[in-house]
Short mmCIF file of C-alpha atoms and ligand atoms in Angstrom, two decimals:
data_model
loop_
_atom_site.label_atom_id
_atom_site.label_comp_id
_atom_site.label_asym_id
_atom_site.label_seq_id
_atom_site.Cartn_x
_atom_site.Cartn_y
_atom_site.Cartn_z
CA MET A 1138 -6.45 -137.55 53.27
CA SER A 1139 -4.57 -136.99 50.18
CA ASP A 1140 -1.95 -134.26 51.55
CA PRO A 1141 0.93 -136.25 52.61
CA ARG A 1142 1.59 -133.97 55.74
CA LEU A 1143 -2.08 -134.75 56.99
CA ALA A 1144 -1.35 -138.69 56.19
CA GLN A 1145 1.62 -138.36 58.41
CA LEU A 1146 -0.29 -136.74 61.17
CA ALA A 1147 -2.94 -139.57 60.87
CA ARG A 1148 -0.34 -142.36 61.30
CA SER A 1149 1.28 -140.60 64.34
CA LEU A 1150 -2.09 -139.97 65.78
CA PRO A 1151 -4.54 -142.09 64.56
CA GLN A 1152 -7.17 -140.96 67.37
CA LEU A 1153 -6.97 -137.53 66.27
CA ARG A 1154 -10.16 -135.86 65.05
CA VAL A 1155 -9.06 -133.95 61.94
CA LEU A 1156 -11.81 -132.07 59.56
CA THR A 1157 -11.21 -131.05 55.87
CA ALA A 1158 -14.61 -130.78 54.73
CA ALA A 1159 -14.95 -127.34 52.72
CA ASP A 1160 -17.60 -125.99 55.24
CA ASP A 1161 -15.42 -126.85 58.28
CA LEU A 1162 -12.26 -125.08 56.66
CA ALA A 1163 -14.59 -122.03 56.23
CA HIS A 1164 -16.18 -122.12 59.76
CA TYR A 1165 -12.89 -122.82 61.75
CA GLY A 1166 -10.64 -120.48 59.44
CA ARG A 1167 -12.46 -117.34 60.28
CA ASP A 1168 -13.11 -115.15 63.39
CA TRP A 1169 -15.80 -112.08 63.89
CA THR A 1170 -13.65 -109.83 61.50
CA ARG A 1171 -14.84 -111.49 58.28
CA ARG A 1172 -12.20 -109.78 56.22
CA TRP A 1173 -10.08 -112.64 55.17
CA THR A 1174 -11.04 -115.63 53.08
CA PRO A 1175 -10.43 -118.84 55.25
CA ALA A 1176 -8.03 -121.34 53.70
CA PRO A 1177 -6.63 -123.49 56.30
CA LEU A 1178 -5.01 -126.93 55.46
CA ALA A 1179 -7.04 -128.70 57.88
CA ILE A 1180 -8.83 -128.39 61.27
CA ALA A 1181 -7.39 -130.57 64.35
CA LEU A 1182 -9.65 -131.21 67.36
CA PRO A 1183 -7.48 -132.69 70.09
CA ALA A 1184 -8.87 -134.19 73.20
CA THR A 1185 -5.92 -134.38 75.27
CA THR A 1186 -2.78 -132.35 76.19
CA GLU A 1187 -0.63 -135.23 74.80
CA GLU A 1188 -2.28 -134.68 71.37
CA VAL A 1189 -1.66 -131.21 71.33
CA GLN A 1190 1.89 -131.70 72.19
CA ALA A 1191 2.17 -134.44 69.43
CA ILE A 1192 0.34 -131.88 66.86
CA VAL A 1193 3.03 -129.22 67.65
CA ARG A 1194 5.91 -131.66 66.97
CA TRP A 1195 4.54 -132.78 63.87
CA ALA A 1196 3.94 -128.99 62.94
CA ASN A 1197 7.71 -128.52 63.31
CA GLN A 1198 8.88 -131.77 61.51
CA GLN A 1199 6.29 -130.67 58.47
CA GLN A 1200 6.81 -126.89 58.86
CA VAL A 1201 3.32 -126.37 59.02
CA ALA A 1202 2.01 -123.20 60.63
CA ILE A 1203 -0.51 -123.54 63.70
CA VAL A 1204 -3.41 -121.34 64.54
CA PRO A 1205 -4.59 -121.82 67.94
CA SER A 1206 -8.38 -121.41 68.07
CA GLY A 1207 -10.90 -121.01 70.77
CA GLY A 1208 -14.39 -119.57 70.11
CA ARG A 1209 -13.34 -117.49 67.26
CA THR A 1210 -15.11 -114.51 68.50
CA GLY A 1211 -11.86 -112.48 68.22
CA LEU A 1212 -12.23 -109.01 66.52
CA SER A 1213 -8.37 -108.55 65.28
CA GLY A 1214 -8.21 -111.71 63.15
CA GLY A 1215 -5.96 -113.52 65.51
CA ALA A 1216 -7.71 -116.75 64.91
CA VAL A 1217 -8.02 -116.34 60.97
CA ALA A 1218 -6.31 -119.16 58.99
CA ALA A 1219 -5.99 -118.12 55.50
CA ASN A 1220 -2.77 -119.45 54.47
CA GLY A 1221 -2.93 -123.24 54.73
CA GLU A 1222 -2.21 -123.42 58.44
CA LEU A 1223 -3.46 -126.00 60.74
CA VAL A 1224 -6.00 -124.57 62.96
CA LEU A 1225 -5.91 -126.31 66.44
CA SER A 1226 -9.12 -125.86 67.91
CA LEU A 1227 -9.51 -126.53 71.69
CA GLN A 1228 -13.22 -126.98 71.34
CA ARG A 1229 -13.22 -130.33 72.79
CA MET A 1230 -10.91 -129.78 75.49
CA ASN A 1231 -13.52 -127.88 77.40
CA ARG A 1232 -13.87 -129.80 81.00
CA VAL A 1233 -13.83 -128.02 84.48
CA LEU A 1234 -11.21 -130.07 86.13
CA ASP A 1235 -11.11 -128.77 89.62
CA PHE A 1236 -12.19 -126.39 92.46
CA ASP A 1237 -10.32 -125.85 95.24
CA ALA A 1238 -12.28 -124.19 98.06
CA VAL A 1239 -9.15 -123.16 100.26
CA ASP A 1240 -7.24 -121.48 97.39
CA ARG A 1241 -10.67 -120.39 95.91
CA THR A 1242 -9.42 -121.55 92.51
CA LEU A 1243 -11.14 -123.16 89.59
CA THR A 1244 -9.10 -125.14 86.93
CA VAL A 1245 -10.43 -125.58 83.51
CA GLN A 1246 -9.46 -126.85 80.19
CA ALA A 1247 -8.68 -123.96 77.72
CA GLY A 1248 -11.79 -124.70 75.42
CA ALA A 1249 -14.10 -123.98 78.46
CA THR A 1250 -16.54 -121.15 77.29
CA LEU A 1251 -16.43 -117.99 79.50
CA HIS A 1252 -20.08 -118.75 80.28
CA ALA A 1253 -19.23 -122.10 81.52
CA VAL A 1254 -16.61 -120.90 83.76
CA HIS A 1255 -19.20 -118.33 85.50
CA GLU A 1256 -21.53 -121.25 85.97
CA ALA A 1257 -19.07 -123.46 87.70
CA ALA A 1258 -17.82 -120.39 90.03
CA ARG A 1259 -21.51 -119.55 90.74
CA GLY A 1260 -22.04 -123.37 91.64
CA HIS A 1261 -19.57 -122.85 94.51
CA GLY A 1262 -21.06 -119.65 95.71
CA LEU A 1263 -17.89 -117.42 94.06
CA ILE A 1264 -17.78 -115.67 90.81
CA TYR A 1265 -15.14 -115.41 87.94
CA PRO A 1266 -15.64 -111.54 87.34
CA VAL A 1267 -14.18 -110.92 83.81
CA ASP A 1268 -17.52 -110.87 81.75
CA PHE A 1269 -18.59 -109.43 78.33
CA ALA A 1270 -21.13 -110.23 75.68
CA ALA A 1271 -19.17 -113.07 73.72
CA ARG A 1272 -19.42 -115.11 77.07
CA GLY A 1273 -21.47 -117.91 75.51
CA SER A 1274 -18.99 -118.62 72.81
CA CYS A 1275 -15.59 -117.17 73.49
CA SER A 1276 -13.13 -119.61 75.31
CA ILE A 1277 -11.15 -118.84 78.35
CA GLY A 1278 -8.06 -119.97 76.17
CA GLY A 1279 -8.77 -117.10 73.94
CA ASN A 1280 -9.60 -114.75 76.81
CA ILE A 1281 -6.05 -115.46 78.15
CA ALA A 1282 -4.39 -115.08 74.67
CA THR A 1283 -6.02 -111.56 74.12
CA ASN A 1284 -6.01 -110.50 77.95
CA ALA A 1285 -9.85 -110.12 77.41
CA GLY A 1286 -11.26 -106.87 79.12
CA GLY A 1287 -15.05 -106.32 79.17
CA ILE A 1288 -17.60 -104.53 81.08
CA ARG A 1289 -16.34 -105.11 84.81
CA VAL A 1290 -12.70 -104.00 84.40
CA ILE A 1291 -13.49 -100.99 86.35
CA ARG A 1292 -13.99 -102.88 89.40
CA TYR A 1293 -12.05 -106.21 88.70
CA GLY A 1294 -9.28 -105.49 86.14
CA ASN A 1295 -8.53 -107.35 82.98
CA THR A 1296 -8.09 -111.29 82.46
CA ARG A 1297 -4.42 -110.94 83.43
CA GLU A 1298 -5.47 -110.30 87.17
CA TRP A 1299 -7.26 -113.65 87.34
CA ILE A 1300 -5.02 -116.22 86.13
CA ALA A 1301 -3.26 -118.11 88.93
CA GLY A 1302 -1.44 -120.76 86.83
CA LEU A 1303 -1.30 -121.90 83.08
CA THR A 1304 -0.39 -125.24 81.52
CA VAL A 1305 0.82 -124.43 78.15
CA VAL A 1306 2.50 -126.40 75.25
CA ASN A 1307 5.23 -124.17 73.69
CA GLY A 1308 6.24 -124.12 69.92
CA SER A 1309 8.52 -126.96 70.49
CA GLY A 1310 5.89 -129.16 72.13
CA GLU A 1311 7.24 -128.97 75.54
CA LEU A 1312 4.73 -128.77 78.57
CA LEU A 1313 5.32 -125.55 80.84
CA GLU A 1314 3.40 -125.33 84.17
CA LEU A 1315 3.27 -121.63 84.87
CA ASN A 1316 3.03 -120.46 88.42
CA ARG A 1317 1.20 -123.53 89.46
CA GLY A 1318 -1.50 -121.25 91.37
CA LEU A 1319 0.80 -119.61 93.77
CA ILE A 1320 0.01 -116.30 95.05
CA LYS A 1321 3.46 -115.62 95.84
CA ASN A 1322 6.37 -116.44 93.65
CA SER A 1323 9.40 -114.47 93.43
CA SER A 1324 11.37 -117.16 91.78
CA GLY A 1325 12.48 -115.08 88.47
CA TYR A 1326 10.66 -114.15 85.38
CA ASP A 1327 6.76 -114.55 85.35
CA LEU A 1328 6.38 -116.44 82.31
CA ARG A 1329 2.58 -117.10 82.78
CA GLN A 1330 2.00 -113.19 82.38
CA LEU A 1331 4.14 -113.28 79.13
CA LEU A 1332 1.71 -115.93 77.83
CA ILE A 1333 -1.22 -113.70 78.85
CA GLY A 1334 -1.95 -111.54 75.86
CA SER A 1335 0.51 -113.20 73.61
CA GLU A 1336 -2.50 -114.15 70.83
CA GLY A 1337 -1.28 -117.67 70.28
CA THR A 1338 2.35 -116.72 69.11
CA LEU A 1339 4.08 -118.00 72.24
CA GLY A 1340 2.35 -121.18 73.29
CA ILE A 1341 -1.00 -123.14 73.30
CA VAL A 1342 -2.87 -122.80 76.64
CA VAL A 1343 -4.21 -126.25 77.36
CA GLU A 1344 -5.33 -125.55 81.00
CA ALA A 1345 -5.87 -122.53 83.41
CA THR A 1346 -6.35 -122.05 87.08
CA LEU A 1347 -8.42 -119.28 87.55
CA LYS A 1348 -8.67 -117.21 90.83
CA LEU A 1349 -12.40 -116.64 91.85
CA THR A 1350 -13.83 -114.09 94.28
CA ASP A 1351 -16.95 -113.35 96.56
CA PRO A 1352 -20.06 -112.06 94.48
CA PRO A 1353 -20.56 -108.29 94.88
CA PRO A 1354 -23.12 -106.66 97.15
CA SER A 1355 -26.54 -106.63 95.17
CA SER A 1356 -26.48 -103.82 92.69
CA GLN A 1357 -28.70 -101.26 90.71
CA VAL A 1358 -28.36 -100.66 87.04
CA MET A 1359 -29.13 -97.01 85.77
CA LEU A 1360 -29.32 -95.60 82.24
CA LEU A 1361 -28.33 -91.98 81.63
CA ALA A 1362 -28.95 -89.67 78.82
CA LEU A 1363 -26.35 -86.86 78.18
CA PRO A 1364 -26.47 -83.81 76.53
CA ASP A 1365 -22.69 -83.52 75.21
CA MET A 1366 -19.42 -85.37 75.03
CA ASP A 1367 -17.78 -83.22 77.95
CA ALA A 1368 -20.42 -84.38 80.26
CA LEU A 1369 -19.50 -88.11 80.05
CA MET A 1370 -16.30 -87.67 82.06
CA GLN A 1371 -18.03 -85.25 84.45
CA VAL A 1372 -20.55 -87.74 85.30
CA PHE A 1373 -18.08 -90.24 85.62
CA ALA A 1374 -15.93 -88.39 88.12
CA LEU A 1375 -18.98 -87.64 90.16
CA PHE A 1376 -20.36 -91.27 90.26
CA ARG A 1377 -17.01 -92.57 90.73
CA SER A 1378 -16.37 -90.28 93.84
CA ARG A 1379 -19.95 -91.16 95.47
CA LEU A 1380 -20.84 -94.62 94.49
CA ALA A 1381 -19.00 -98.20 94.44
CA LEU A 1382 -18.97 -98.64 90.48
CA GLN A 1383 -19.14 -102.06 89.12
CA ALA A 1384 -19.40 -100.85 85.54
CA PHE A 1385 -19.55 -97.56 83.48
CA GLU A 1386 -20.15 -97.73 79.82
CA PHE A 1387 -21.17 -95.54 77.20
CA PHE A 1388 -22.54 -95.34 73.80
CA THR A 1389 -23.93 -92.74 71.16
CA ASP A 1390 -27.58 -92.43 69.78
CA GLN A 1391 -26.35 -93.76 66.37
CA ALA A 1392 -25.38 -97.13 68.26
CA LEU A 1393 -28.60 -96.96 70.22
CA ASN A 1394 -30.51 -96.80 66.88
CA HIS A 1395 -28.67 -99.92 65.74
CA VAL A 1396 -29.68 -101.73 68.89
CA LEU A 1397 -33.24 -100.53 68.49
CA ALA A 1398 -33.37 -101.82 64.82
CA HIS A 1399 -32.13 -105.29 66.17
CA GLY A 1400 -35.03 -105.68 68.59
CA ALA A 1401 -33.97 -104.04 71.95
CA GLN A 1402 -36.80 -101.57 73.71
CA ARG A 1403 -36.00 -97.69 73.94
CA ALA A 1404 -35.79 -97.07 77.61
CA ILE A 1405 -35.54 -93.08 77.61
CA ASP A 1406 -37.52 -91.20 75.27
CA GLY A 1407 -36.33 -88.29 73.14
CA ASP A 1408 -33.13 -87.49 71.27
CA HIS A 1409 -30.13 -87.57 73.15
CA PRO A 1410 -26.38 -87.87 71.71
CA TYR A 1411 -24.81 -89.95 74.45
CA TYR A 1412 -25.76 -92.39 76.99
CA VAL A 1413 -24.42 -94.24 79.86
CA VAL A 1414 -24.98 -97.68 81.59
CA THR A 1415 -23.80 -97.81 85.03
CA GLU A 1416 -23.99 -100.59 87.58
CA PHE A 1417 -23.07 -99.87 91.20
CA ASP A 1418 -23.25 -101.42 94.53
CA ALA A 1419 -26.75 -100.89 96.28
CA ALA A 1420 -27.19 -103.21 99.13
CA ASP A 1421 -28.72 -100.84 101.52
CA GLU A 1422 -30.97 -97.72 101.58
CA PRO A 1423 -27.84 -95.32 102.28
CA ALA A 1424 -26.23 -96.83 99.05
CA ARG A 1425 -29.40 -96.21 97.10
CA ASP A 1426 -29.98 -92.73 98.34
CA ALA A 1427 -26.38 -91.88 97.36
CA ALA A 1428 -27.17 -92.99 93.80
CA LEU A 1429 -30.33 -90.81 93.86
CA ALA A 1430 -28.41 -87.89 95.07
CA ALA A 1431 -25.68 -88.28 92.52
CA PHE A 1432 -28.12 -88.59 89.70
CA GLU A 1433 -29.85 -85.13 90.95
CA GLN A 1434 -26.68 -83.52 91.19
CA ALA A 1435 -25.77 -84.37 87.81
CA MET A 1436 -29.13 -83.20 86.60
CA GLU A 1437 -28.49 -79.85 88.52
CA HIS A 1438 -25.24 -79.44 86.57
CA GLY A 1439 -26.98 -80.09 83.22
CA TRP A 1440 -24.67 -83.05 82.65
CA VAL A 1441 -27.33 -85.46 82.72
CA SER A 1442 -30.88 -84.68 80.86
CA ASP A 1443 -32.64 -87.98 81.81
CA GLY A 1444 -32.26 -91.30 83.52
CA VAL A 1445 -33.89 -94.33 84.46
CA ILE A 1446 -33.04 -96.82 87.44
CA ALA A 1447 -34.04 -100.51 86.63
CA GLN A 1448 -36.70 -101.77 89.21
CA SER A 1449 -36.32 -105.30 88.71
CA GLN A 1450 -33.75 -107.99 87.27
CA ALA A 1451 -35.82 -108.09 83.81
CA GLN A 1452 -35.31 -104.07 83.43
CA ALA A 1453 -31.86 -104.45 84.49
CA ALA A 1454 -30.95 -106.83 81.53
CA ALA A 1455 -33.00 -104.82 79.19
CA LEU A 1456 -30.74 -101.75 80.10
CA TRP A 1457 -27.85 -103.88 79.77
CA ARG A 1458 -28.98 -105.06 76.50
CA LEU A 1459 -28.92 -101.52 74.99
CA ARG A 1460 -25.04 -101.60 75.52
CA GLU A 1461 -24.26 -105.28 75.00
CA ASP A 1462 -26.00 -105.84 71.87
CA ILE A 1463 -24.15 -103.34 69.96
CA THR A 1464 -21.55 -105.55 68.40
CA GLU A 1465 -24.13 -107.99 67.15
CA SER A 1466 -26.51 -105.41 65.89
CA LEU A 1467 -23.60 -103.90 63.69
CA ALA A 1468 -22.01 -107.22 62.61
CA PRO A 1469 -23.92 -107.58 59.21
CA ARG A 1470 -22.23 -104.39 58.38
CA ARG A 1471 -19.02 -105.92 59.00
CA PRO A 1472 -17.50 -102.78 60.68
CA TYR A 1473 -14.05 -101.53 60.53
CA LYS A 1474 -13.08 -101.65 64.42
CA ASN A 1475 -10.88 -99.42 66.30
CA ASP A 1476 -10.31 -100.42 69.79
CA VAL A 1477 -8.23 -97.79 71.35
CA SER A 1478 -7.16 -96.67 75.20
CA VAL A 1479 -5.80 -93.68 76.68
CA ARG A 1480 -5.24 -93.14 80.46
CA ILE A 1481 -8.25 -91.90 82.14
CA SER A 1482 -6.95 -88.29 82.78
CA GLN A 1483 -6.22 -88.15 78.89
CA VAL A 1484 -9.95 -89.13 77.94
CA PRO A 1485 -11.37 -85.61 77.65
CA ALA A 1486 -8.70 -84.27 75.54
CA PHE A 1487 -8.38 -87.36 73.38
CA LEU A 1488 -12.10 -87.36 72.68
CA HIS A 1489 -11.93 -83.87 71.44
CA ALA A 1490 -8.99 -84.50 69.33
CA MET A 1491 -10.64 -87.91 68.00
CA GLN A 1492 -14.06 -86.29 67.21
CA ALA A 1493 -12.36 -83.34 64.98
CA LEU A 1494 -10.36 -86.13 63.20
CA LEU A 1495 -13.18 -88.48 62.59
CA THR A 1496 -15.43 -85.66 61.55
CA ARG A 1497 -12.83 -84.23 59.08
CA GLU A 1498 -11.71 -87.82 57.64
CA TYR A 1499 -15.18 -89.48 57.56
CA PRO A 1500 -17.69 -86.75 56.31
CA ASP A 1501 -20.06 -89.19 54.56
CA ILE A 1502 -19.37 -92.31 56.69
CA GLU A 1503 -21.26 -93.45 59.84
CA VAL A 1504 -19.18 -93.81 62.79
CA ILE A 1505 -20.37 -95.43 65.84
CA TRP A 1506 -18.67 -94.87 69.21
CA PHE A 1507 -19.17 -96.86 72.42
CA GLY A 1508 -17.07 -98.40 75.13
CA HIS A 1509 -15.77 -98.88 78.29
CA ILE A 1510 -15.06 -95.22 78.92
CA GLY A 1511 -14.44 -95.58 82.83
CA ASP A 1512 -11.27 -97.57 81.64
CA GLY A 1513 -10.29 -95.16 78.95
CA ASN A 1514 -11.01 -97.53 76.26
CA LEU A 1515 -13.21 -96.72 73.25
CA HIS A 1516 -14.61 -98.51 70.50
CA ILE A 1517 -14.84 -96.92 67.24
CA ASN A 1518 -16.77 -98.75 64.67
CA VAL A 1519 -16.86 -97.48 61.10
CA LEU A 1520 -19.65 -98.66 58.65
CA CYS A 1521 -19.06 -99.05 54.92
CA PRO A 1522 -21.76 -97.18 53.06
CA GLN A 1523 -23.84 -99.42 50.78
CA ASP A 1524 -22.46 -97.78 47.67
CA MET A 1525 -18.74 -97.96 48.47
CA ALA A 1526 -16.53 -101.11 47.43
CA GLU A 1527 -15.10 -102.73 50.43
CA ASP A 1528 -11.38 -102.46 49.18
CA ALA A 1529 -11.95 -98.76 48.88
CA PHE A 1530 -13.49 -98.43 52.43
CA ILE A 1531 -10.73 -100.56 54.06
CA ALA A 1532 -8.04 -98.39 52.31
CA GLN A 1533 -9.90 -95.06 53.77
CA CYS A 1534 -10.25 -96.63 57.29
CA GLU A 1535 -6.45 -97.75 57.14
CA HIS A 1536 -5.53 -93.88 56.19
CA VAL A 1537 -7.65 -92.61 58.92
CA THR A 1538 -6.05 -95.31 61.56
CA ARG A 1539 -2.60 -93.88 60.72
CA LEU A 1540 -3.88 -90.38 61.75
CA LEU A 1541 -5.56 -91.96 64.79
CA ALA A 1542 -2.37 -93.67 65.62
CA ASP A 1543 -0.56 -90.43 65.42
CA THR A 1544 -3.30 -88.98 67.83
CA LEU A 1545 -3.04 -92.04 70.00
CA GLN A 1546 0.80 -91.49 70.33
CA ARG A 1547 0.48 -87.81 71.24
CA HIS A 1548 -1.89 -88.90 74.19
CA GLY A 1549 0.16 -91.87 75.21
CA GLY A 1550 -2.44 -94.30 74.48
CA SER A 1551 -2.78 -97.93 72.67
CA ILE A 1552 -3.93 -98.93 69.41
CA SER A 1553 -5.47 -101.88 71.08
CA ALA A 1554 -6.95 -101.74 74.45
CA GLU A 1555 -8.62 -105.47 74.85
CA HIS A 1556 -9.18 -107.03 71.30
CA GLY A 1557 -5.43 -107.67 70.44
CA ILE A 1558 -3.39 -106.73 67.45
CA GLY A 1559 -3.87 -110.11 65.44
CA LEU A 1560 -4.00 -109.37 61.67
CA VAL A 1561 -5.94 -106.09 61.59
CA LYS A 1562 -3.59 -103.95 63.74
CA ARG A 1563 -0.08 -105.18 63.16
CA ALA A 1564 0.85 -102.35 61.08
CA TYR A 1565 0.10 -100.06 63.84
CA LEU A 1566 2.05 -101.83 66.60
CA PRO A 1567 4.90 -99.22 66.38
CA CYS A 1568 2.68 -96.58 67.24
CA THR A 1569 2.33 -98.23 70.77
CA ARG A 1570 5.54 -100.10 71.31
CA SER A 1571 9.06 -98.53 70.58
CA ALA A 1572 11.48 -100.43 68.13
CA ALA A 1573 13.27 -101.73 70.90
CA GLU A 1574 10.27 -103.21 72.62
CA ILE A 1575 8.93 -104.92 69.34
CA ALA A 1576 12.69 -106.47 68.98
CA MET A 1577 12.71 -107.70 72.36
CA MET A 1578 9.02 -109.30 71.98
CA GLN A 1579 10.18 -110.79 68.67
CA GLY A 1580 13.32 -112.32 70.55
CA VAL A 1581 10.86 -113.69 73.41
CA ARG A 1582 8.85 -115.36 70.42
CA ARG A 1583 11.89 -117.09 69.06
CA VAL A 1584 12.68 -118.59 72.55
CA PHE A 1585 9.19 -119.99 72.84
CA ASP A 1586 8.72 -120.85 69.33
CA PRO A 1587 12.14 -121.27 67.55
CA ASN A 1588 10.56 -122.41 64.15
CA GLY A 1589 8.05 -119.80 64.19
CA ILE A 1590 5.11 -122.26 63.56
CA LEU A 1591 2.70 -120.75 66.31
CA ASN A 1592 0.46 -118.18 64.58
CA PRO A 1593 2.99 -116.76 62.40
CA GLY A 1594 1.98 -113.24 60.69
CA LYS A 1595 -0.30 -112.16 63.77
CA LEU A 1596 0.92 -109.36 66.08
CA PHE A 1597 3.92 -108.58 63.97
CA VAL A 1598 4.18 -107.72 60.22
CA ARG A 1599 7.22 -109.62 59.94
CA ASP A 1600 8.03 -112.55 62.42
P1 FAD B 120 -10.16 -116.69 69.35
O1 FAD B 120 -11.25 -115.57 68.57
O2 FAD B 120 -10.64 -118.14 69.10
O3 FAD B 120 -8.83 -116.44 69.34
C1 FAD B 120 -8.42 -115.01 69.79
C2 FAD B 120 -6.68 -115.19 69.92
O4 FAD B 120 -6.35 -116.23 70.79
C3 FAD B 120 -6.15 -115.70 68.50
O5 FAD B 120 -4.89 -115.20 68.29
C4 FAD B 120 -5.99 -117.03 68.75
O6 FAD B 120 -4.79 -117.81 68.05
C5 FAD B 120 -5.50 -117.31 70.23
N1 FAD B 120 -5.91 -118.45 71.00
C6 FAD B 120 -7.45 -119.02 71.20
N2 FAD B 120 -7.32 -120.03 72.11
C7 FAD B 120 -5.91 -120.14 72.44
C8 FAD B 120 -5.48 -120.94 73.41
N3 FAD B 120 -5.93 -122.04 73.88
N4 FAD B 120 -3.94 -120.92 73.44
C9 FAD B 120 -3.31 -120.02 72.80
N5 FAD B 120 -3.86 -119.17 71.81
C10 FAD B 120 -5.19 -118.94 71.81
N6 FAD B 120 -13.17 -108.67 73.98
C11 FAD B 120 -13.02 -108.06 75.11
O7 FAD B 120 -11.67 -107.88 75.40
N7 FAD B 120 -13.92 -107.30 75.81
C12 FAD B 120 -15.03 -107.20 75.33
O8 FAD B 120 -15.98 -106.49 76.04
C13 FAD B 120 -15.65 -108.17 74.19
N8 FAD B 120 -16.79 -108.16 73.82
C14 FAD B 120 -17.05 -108.96 72.70
C15 FAD B 120 -18.49 -108.96 72.42
C16 FAD B 120 -18.93 -109.65 71.31
C17 FAD B 120 -20.37 -109.85 70.97
C18 FAD B 120 -17.91 -110.27 70.36
C19 FAD B 120 -18.11 -110.98 69.24
C20 FAD B 120 -16.49 -110.24 70.80
C21 FAD B 120 -16.19 -109.73 71.99
N9 FAD B 120 -14.77 -109.47 72.53
C22 FAD B 120 -14.43 -108.79 73.53
C23 FAD B 120 -13.68 -109.87 71.66
C24 FAD B 120 -13.37 -111.66 71.82
O9 FAD B 120 -14.64 -112.14 72.40
C25 FAD B 120 -12.59 -111.78 73.02
O10 FAD B 120 -11.12 -111.20 72.45
C26 FAD B 120 -12.20 -113.20 73.47
O11 FAD B 120 -11.29 -113.25 74.49
C27 FAD B 120 -11.81 -114.06 72.37
O12 FAD B 120 -11.82 -115.32 72.89
P2 FAD B 120 -12.11 -116.69 71.79
O13 FAD B 120 -11.91 -117.95 72.44
O14 FAD B 120 -13.24 -116.58 71.08
O15 FAD B 120 -10.71 -116.70 70.93
C1 MLT B 121 -17.72 -104.33 73.50
O1 MLT B 121 -16.99 -103.53 74.36
O2 MLT B 121 -18.68 -104.55 73.20
C2 MLT B 121 -16.62 -105.44 72.86
O3 MLT B 121 -15.33 -105.06 72.96
C3 MLT B 121 -16.85 -105.77 71.44
C4 MLT B 121 -16.75 -104.50 70.31
O4 MLT B 121 -15.98 -103.80 70.39
O5 MLT B 121 -17.47 -104.83 69.27
ZN1 ZN B 122 -15.21 -103.62 74.60
#
């Protein structure tokens, strides 16, 4: 190890696994954004909390920045290491540590994948309800650091609702046990909640105690084709009033075309501009009748032009695939991603304002819409034309995002609903948070991490 700082790390932690090969630096130095060239100093793969603490103390002594790293499925550049940072990967700390049947909690190391958490909960007859397409590779630590949302928020809320306790190493290397699984705890500030959504800037999550719940009743999955944008929220209001919704997701015909080109099967014939995949409780005949009645009423109003109800688990999975495969089908095009939210009541007006803006600003550029419309969360993915240089494309997208941020501000929305700010959206944080709020957040950061070694450059333009 020629770098003297790494030599020092090896002397103080001889058992620590450290990678410095070029392909490892490239692999661990990036996330799904693919916009920055990875250039980390090295990759540390600790196996214990004590090793994590020792690495943080070393980083303070040597003034090396640390990038906490989970599955690197992030879409905001939060786990990117492009400036000689040490990537601290939680990959080896992936064990399920404990299940408590009385508390109905599961304690896991932060590197456990979301899928492993789902499986462990299911093994005890319960569920961990946060869910989304990256489940196989994202880590629970990354989910906590981004306060991940996903496709079940409408029923269960974001990751924040499901964290009973956290074990965290702060920027000085101290170990914090936050909330310890308590349901009621009015003993001052809830530091656990500060850590959730902090994008690796306040501490490194090493363990989490997750709340579990009963599985939902058996459900049905329906795909709906809609004739226009206004119908989206009309159908949502109708379905929400009649059915117990587990999910209500939308996408456009353009999104569908990419998923079909990626290998999925068309489920509804004809051209329709908008689609909804919805899942709802359907344990008995009255619930299934209510769903059919809601569908028929939507057809009568002209809000729905066609629809299909899955008749088997396999069909339900095929319908979900049309929504869940969008990200992967677009990935080779390295889309510029906006991930915005407004209150549900603001969605109709915001959709119109946004459509006018995007049509005007991206006349010859493909823009794909999809997302968690039932939560007021829209994903807008802009695709670089084949003949456009990437720099020019990004510059144009940044210009439009500035206008989008103004529109969001007028509608009281947020520049990041669920992906986090990371590198991608840090310039737009002031459209969602006031100057006073940002100053307070930076003050909190200095308390947790006095020397600013945890993920500097992320979340804020200036630390
Ligand atoms: P990473 O990308 O590794 O890191 C994300 C951030 O967390 C970084 O800032 C990193 O420094 C920090 N971090 C990671 N681990 C720790 C730790 N142990 N302690 C402290 N900080 C840490 N997101 C949604 O919210 N909803 C979706 O529906 C959704 N769908 C997706 C679908 C696909 C196909 C893909 C590729 C991504 C999707 N995402 C979604 C985005 C992403 O999966 C989530 O943000 C996820 O929570 C990131 O987890 P990760 O382990 O990959 O984190
Ligand atoms: C999704 O809802 O599919 C995710 O947030 C991923 C994305 O926005 O690409
Ligand atoms: Zn999403």
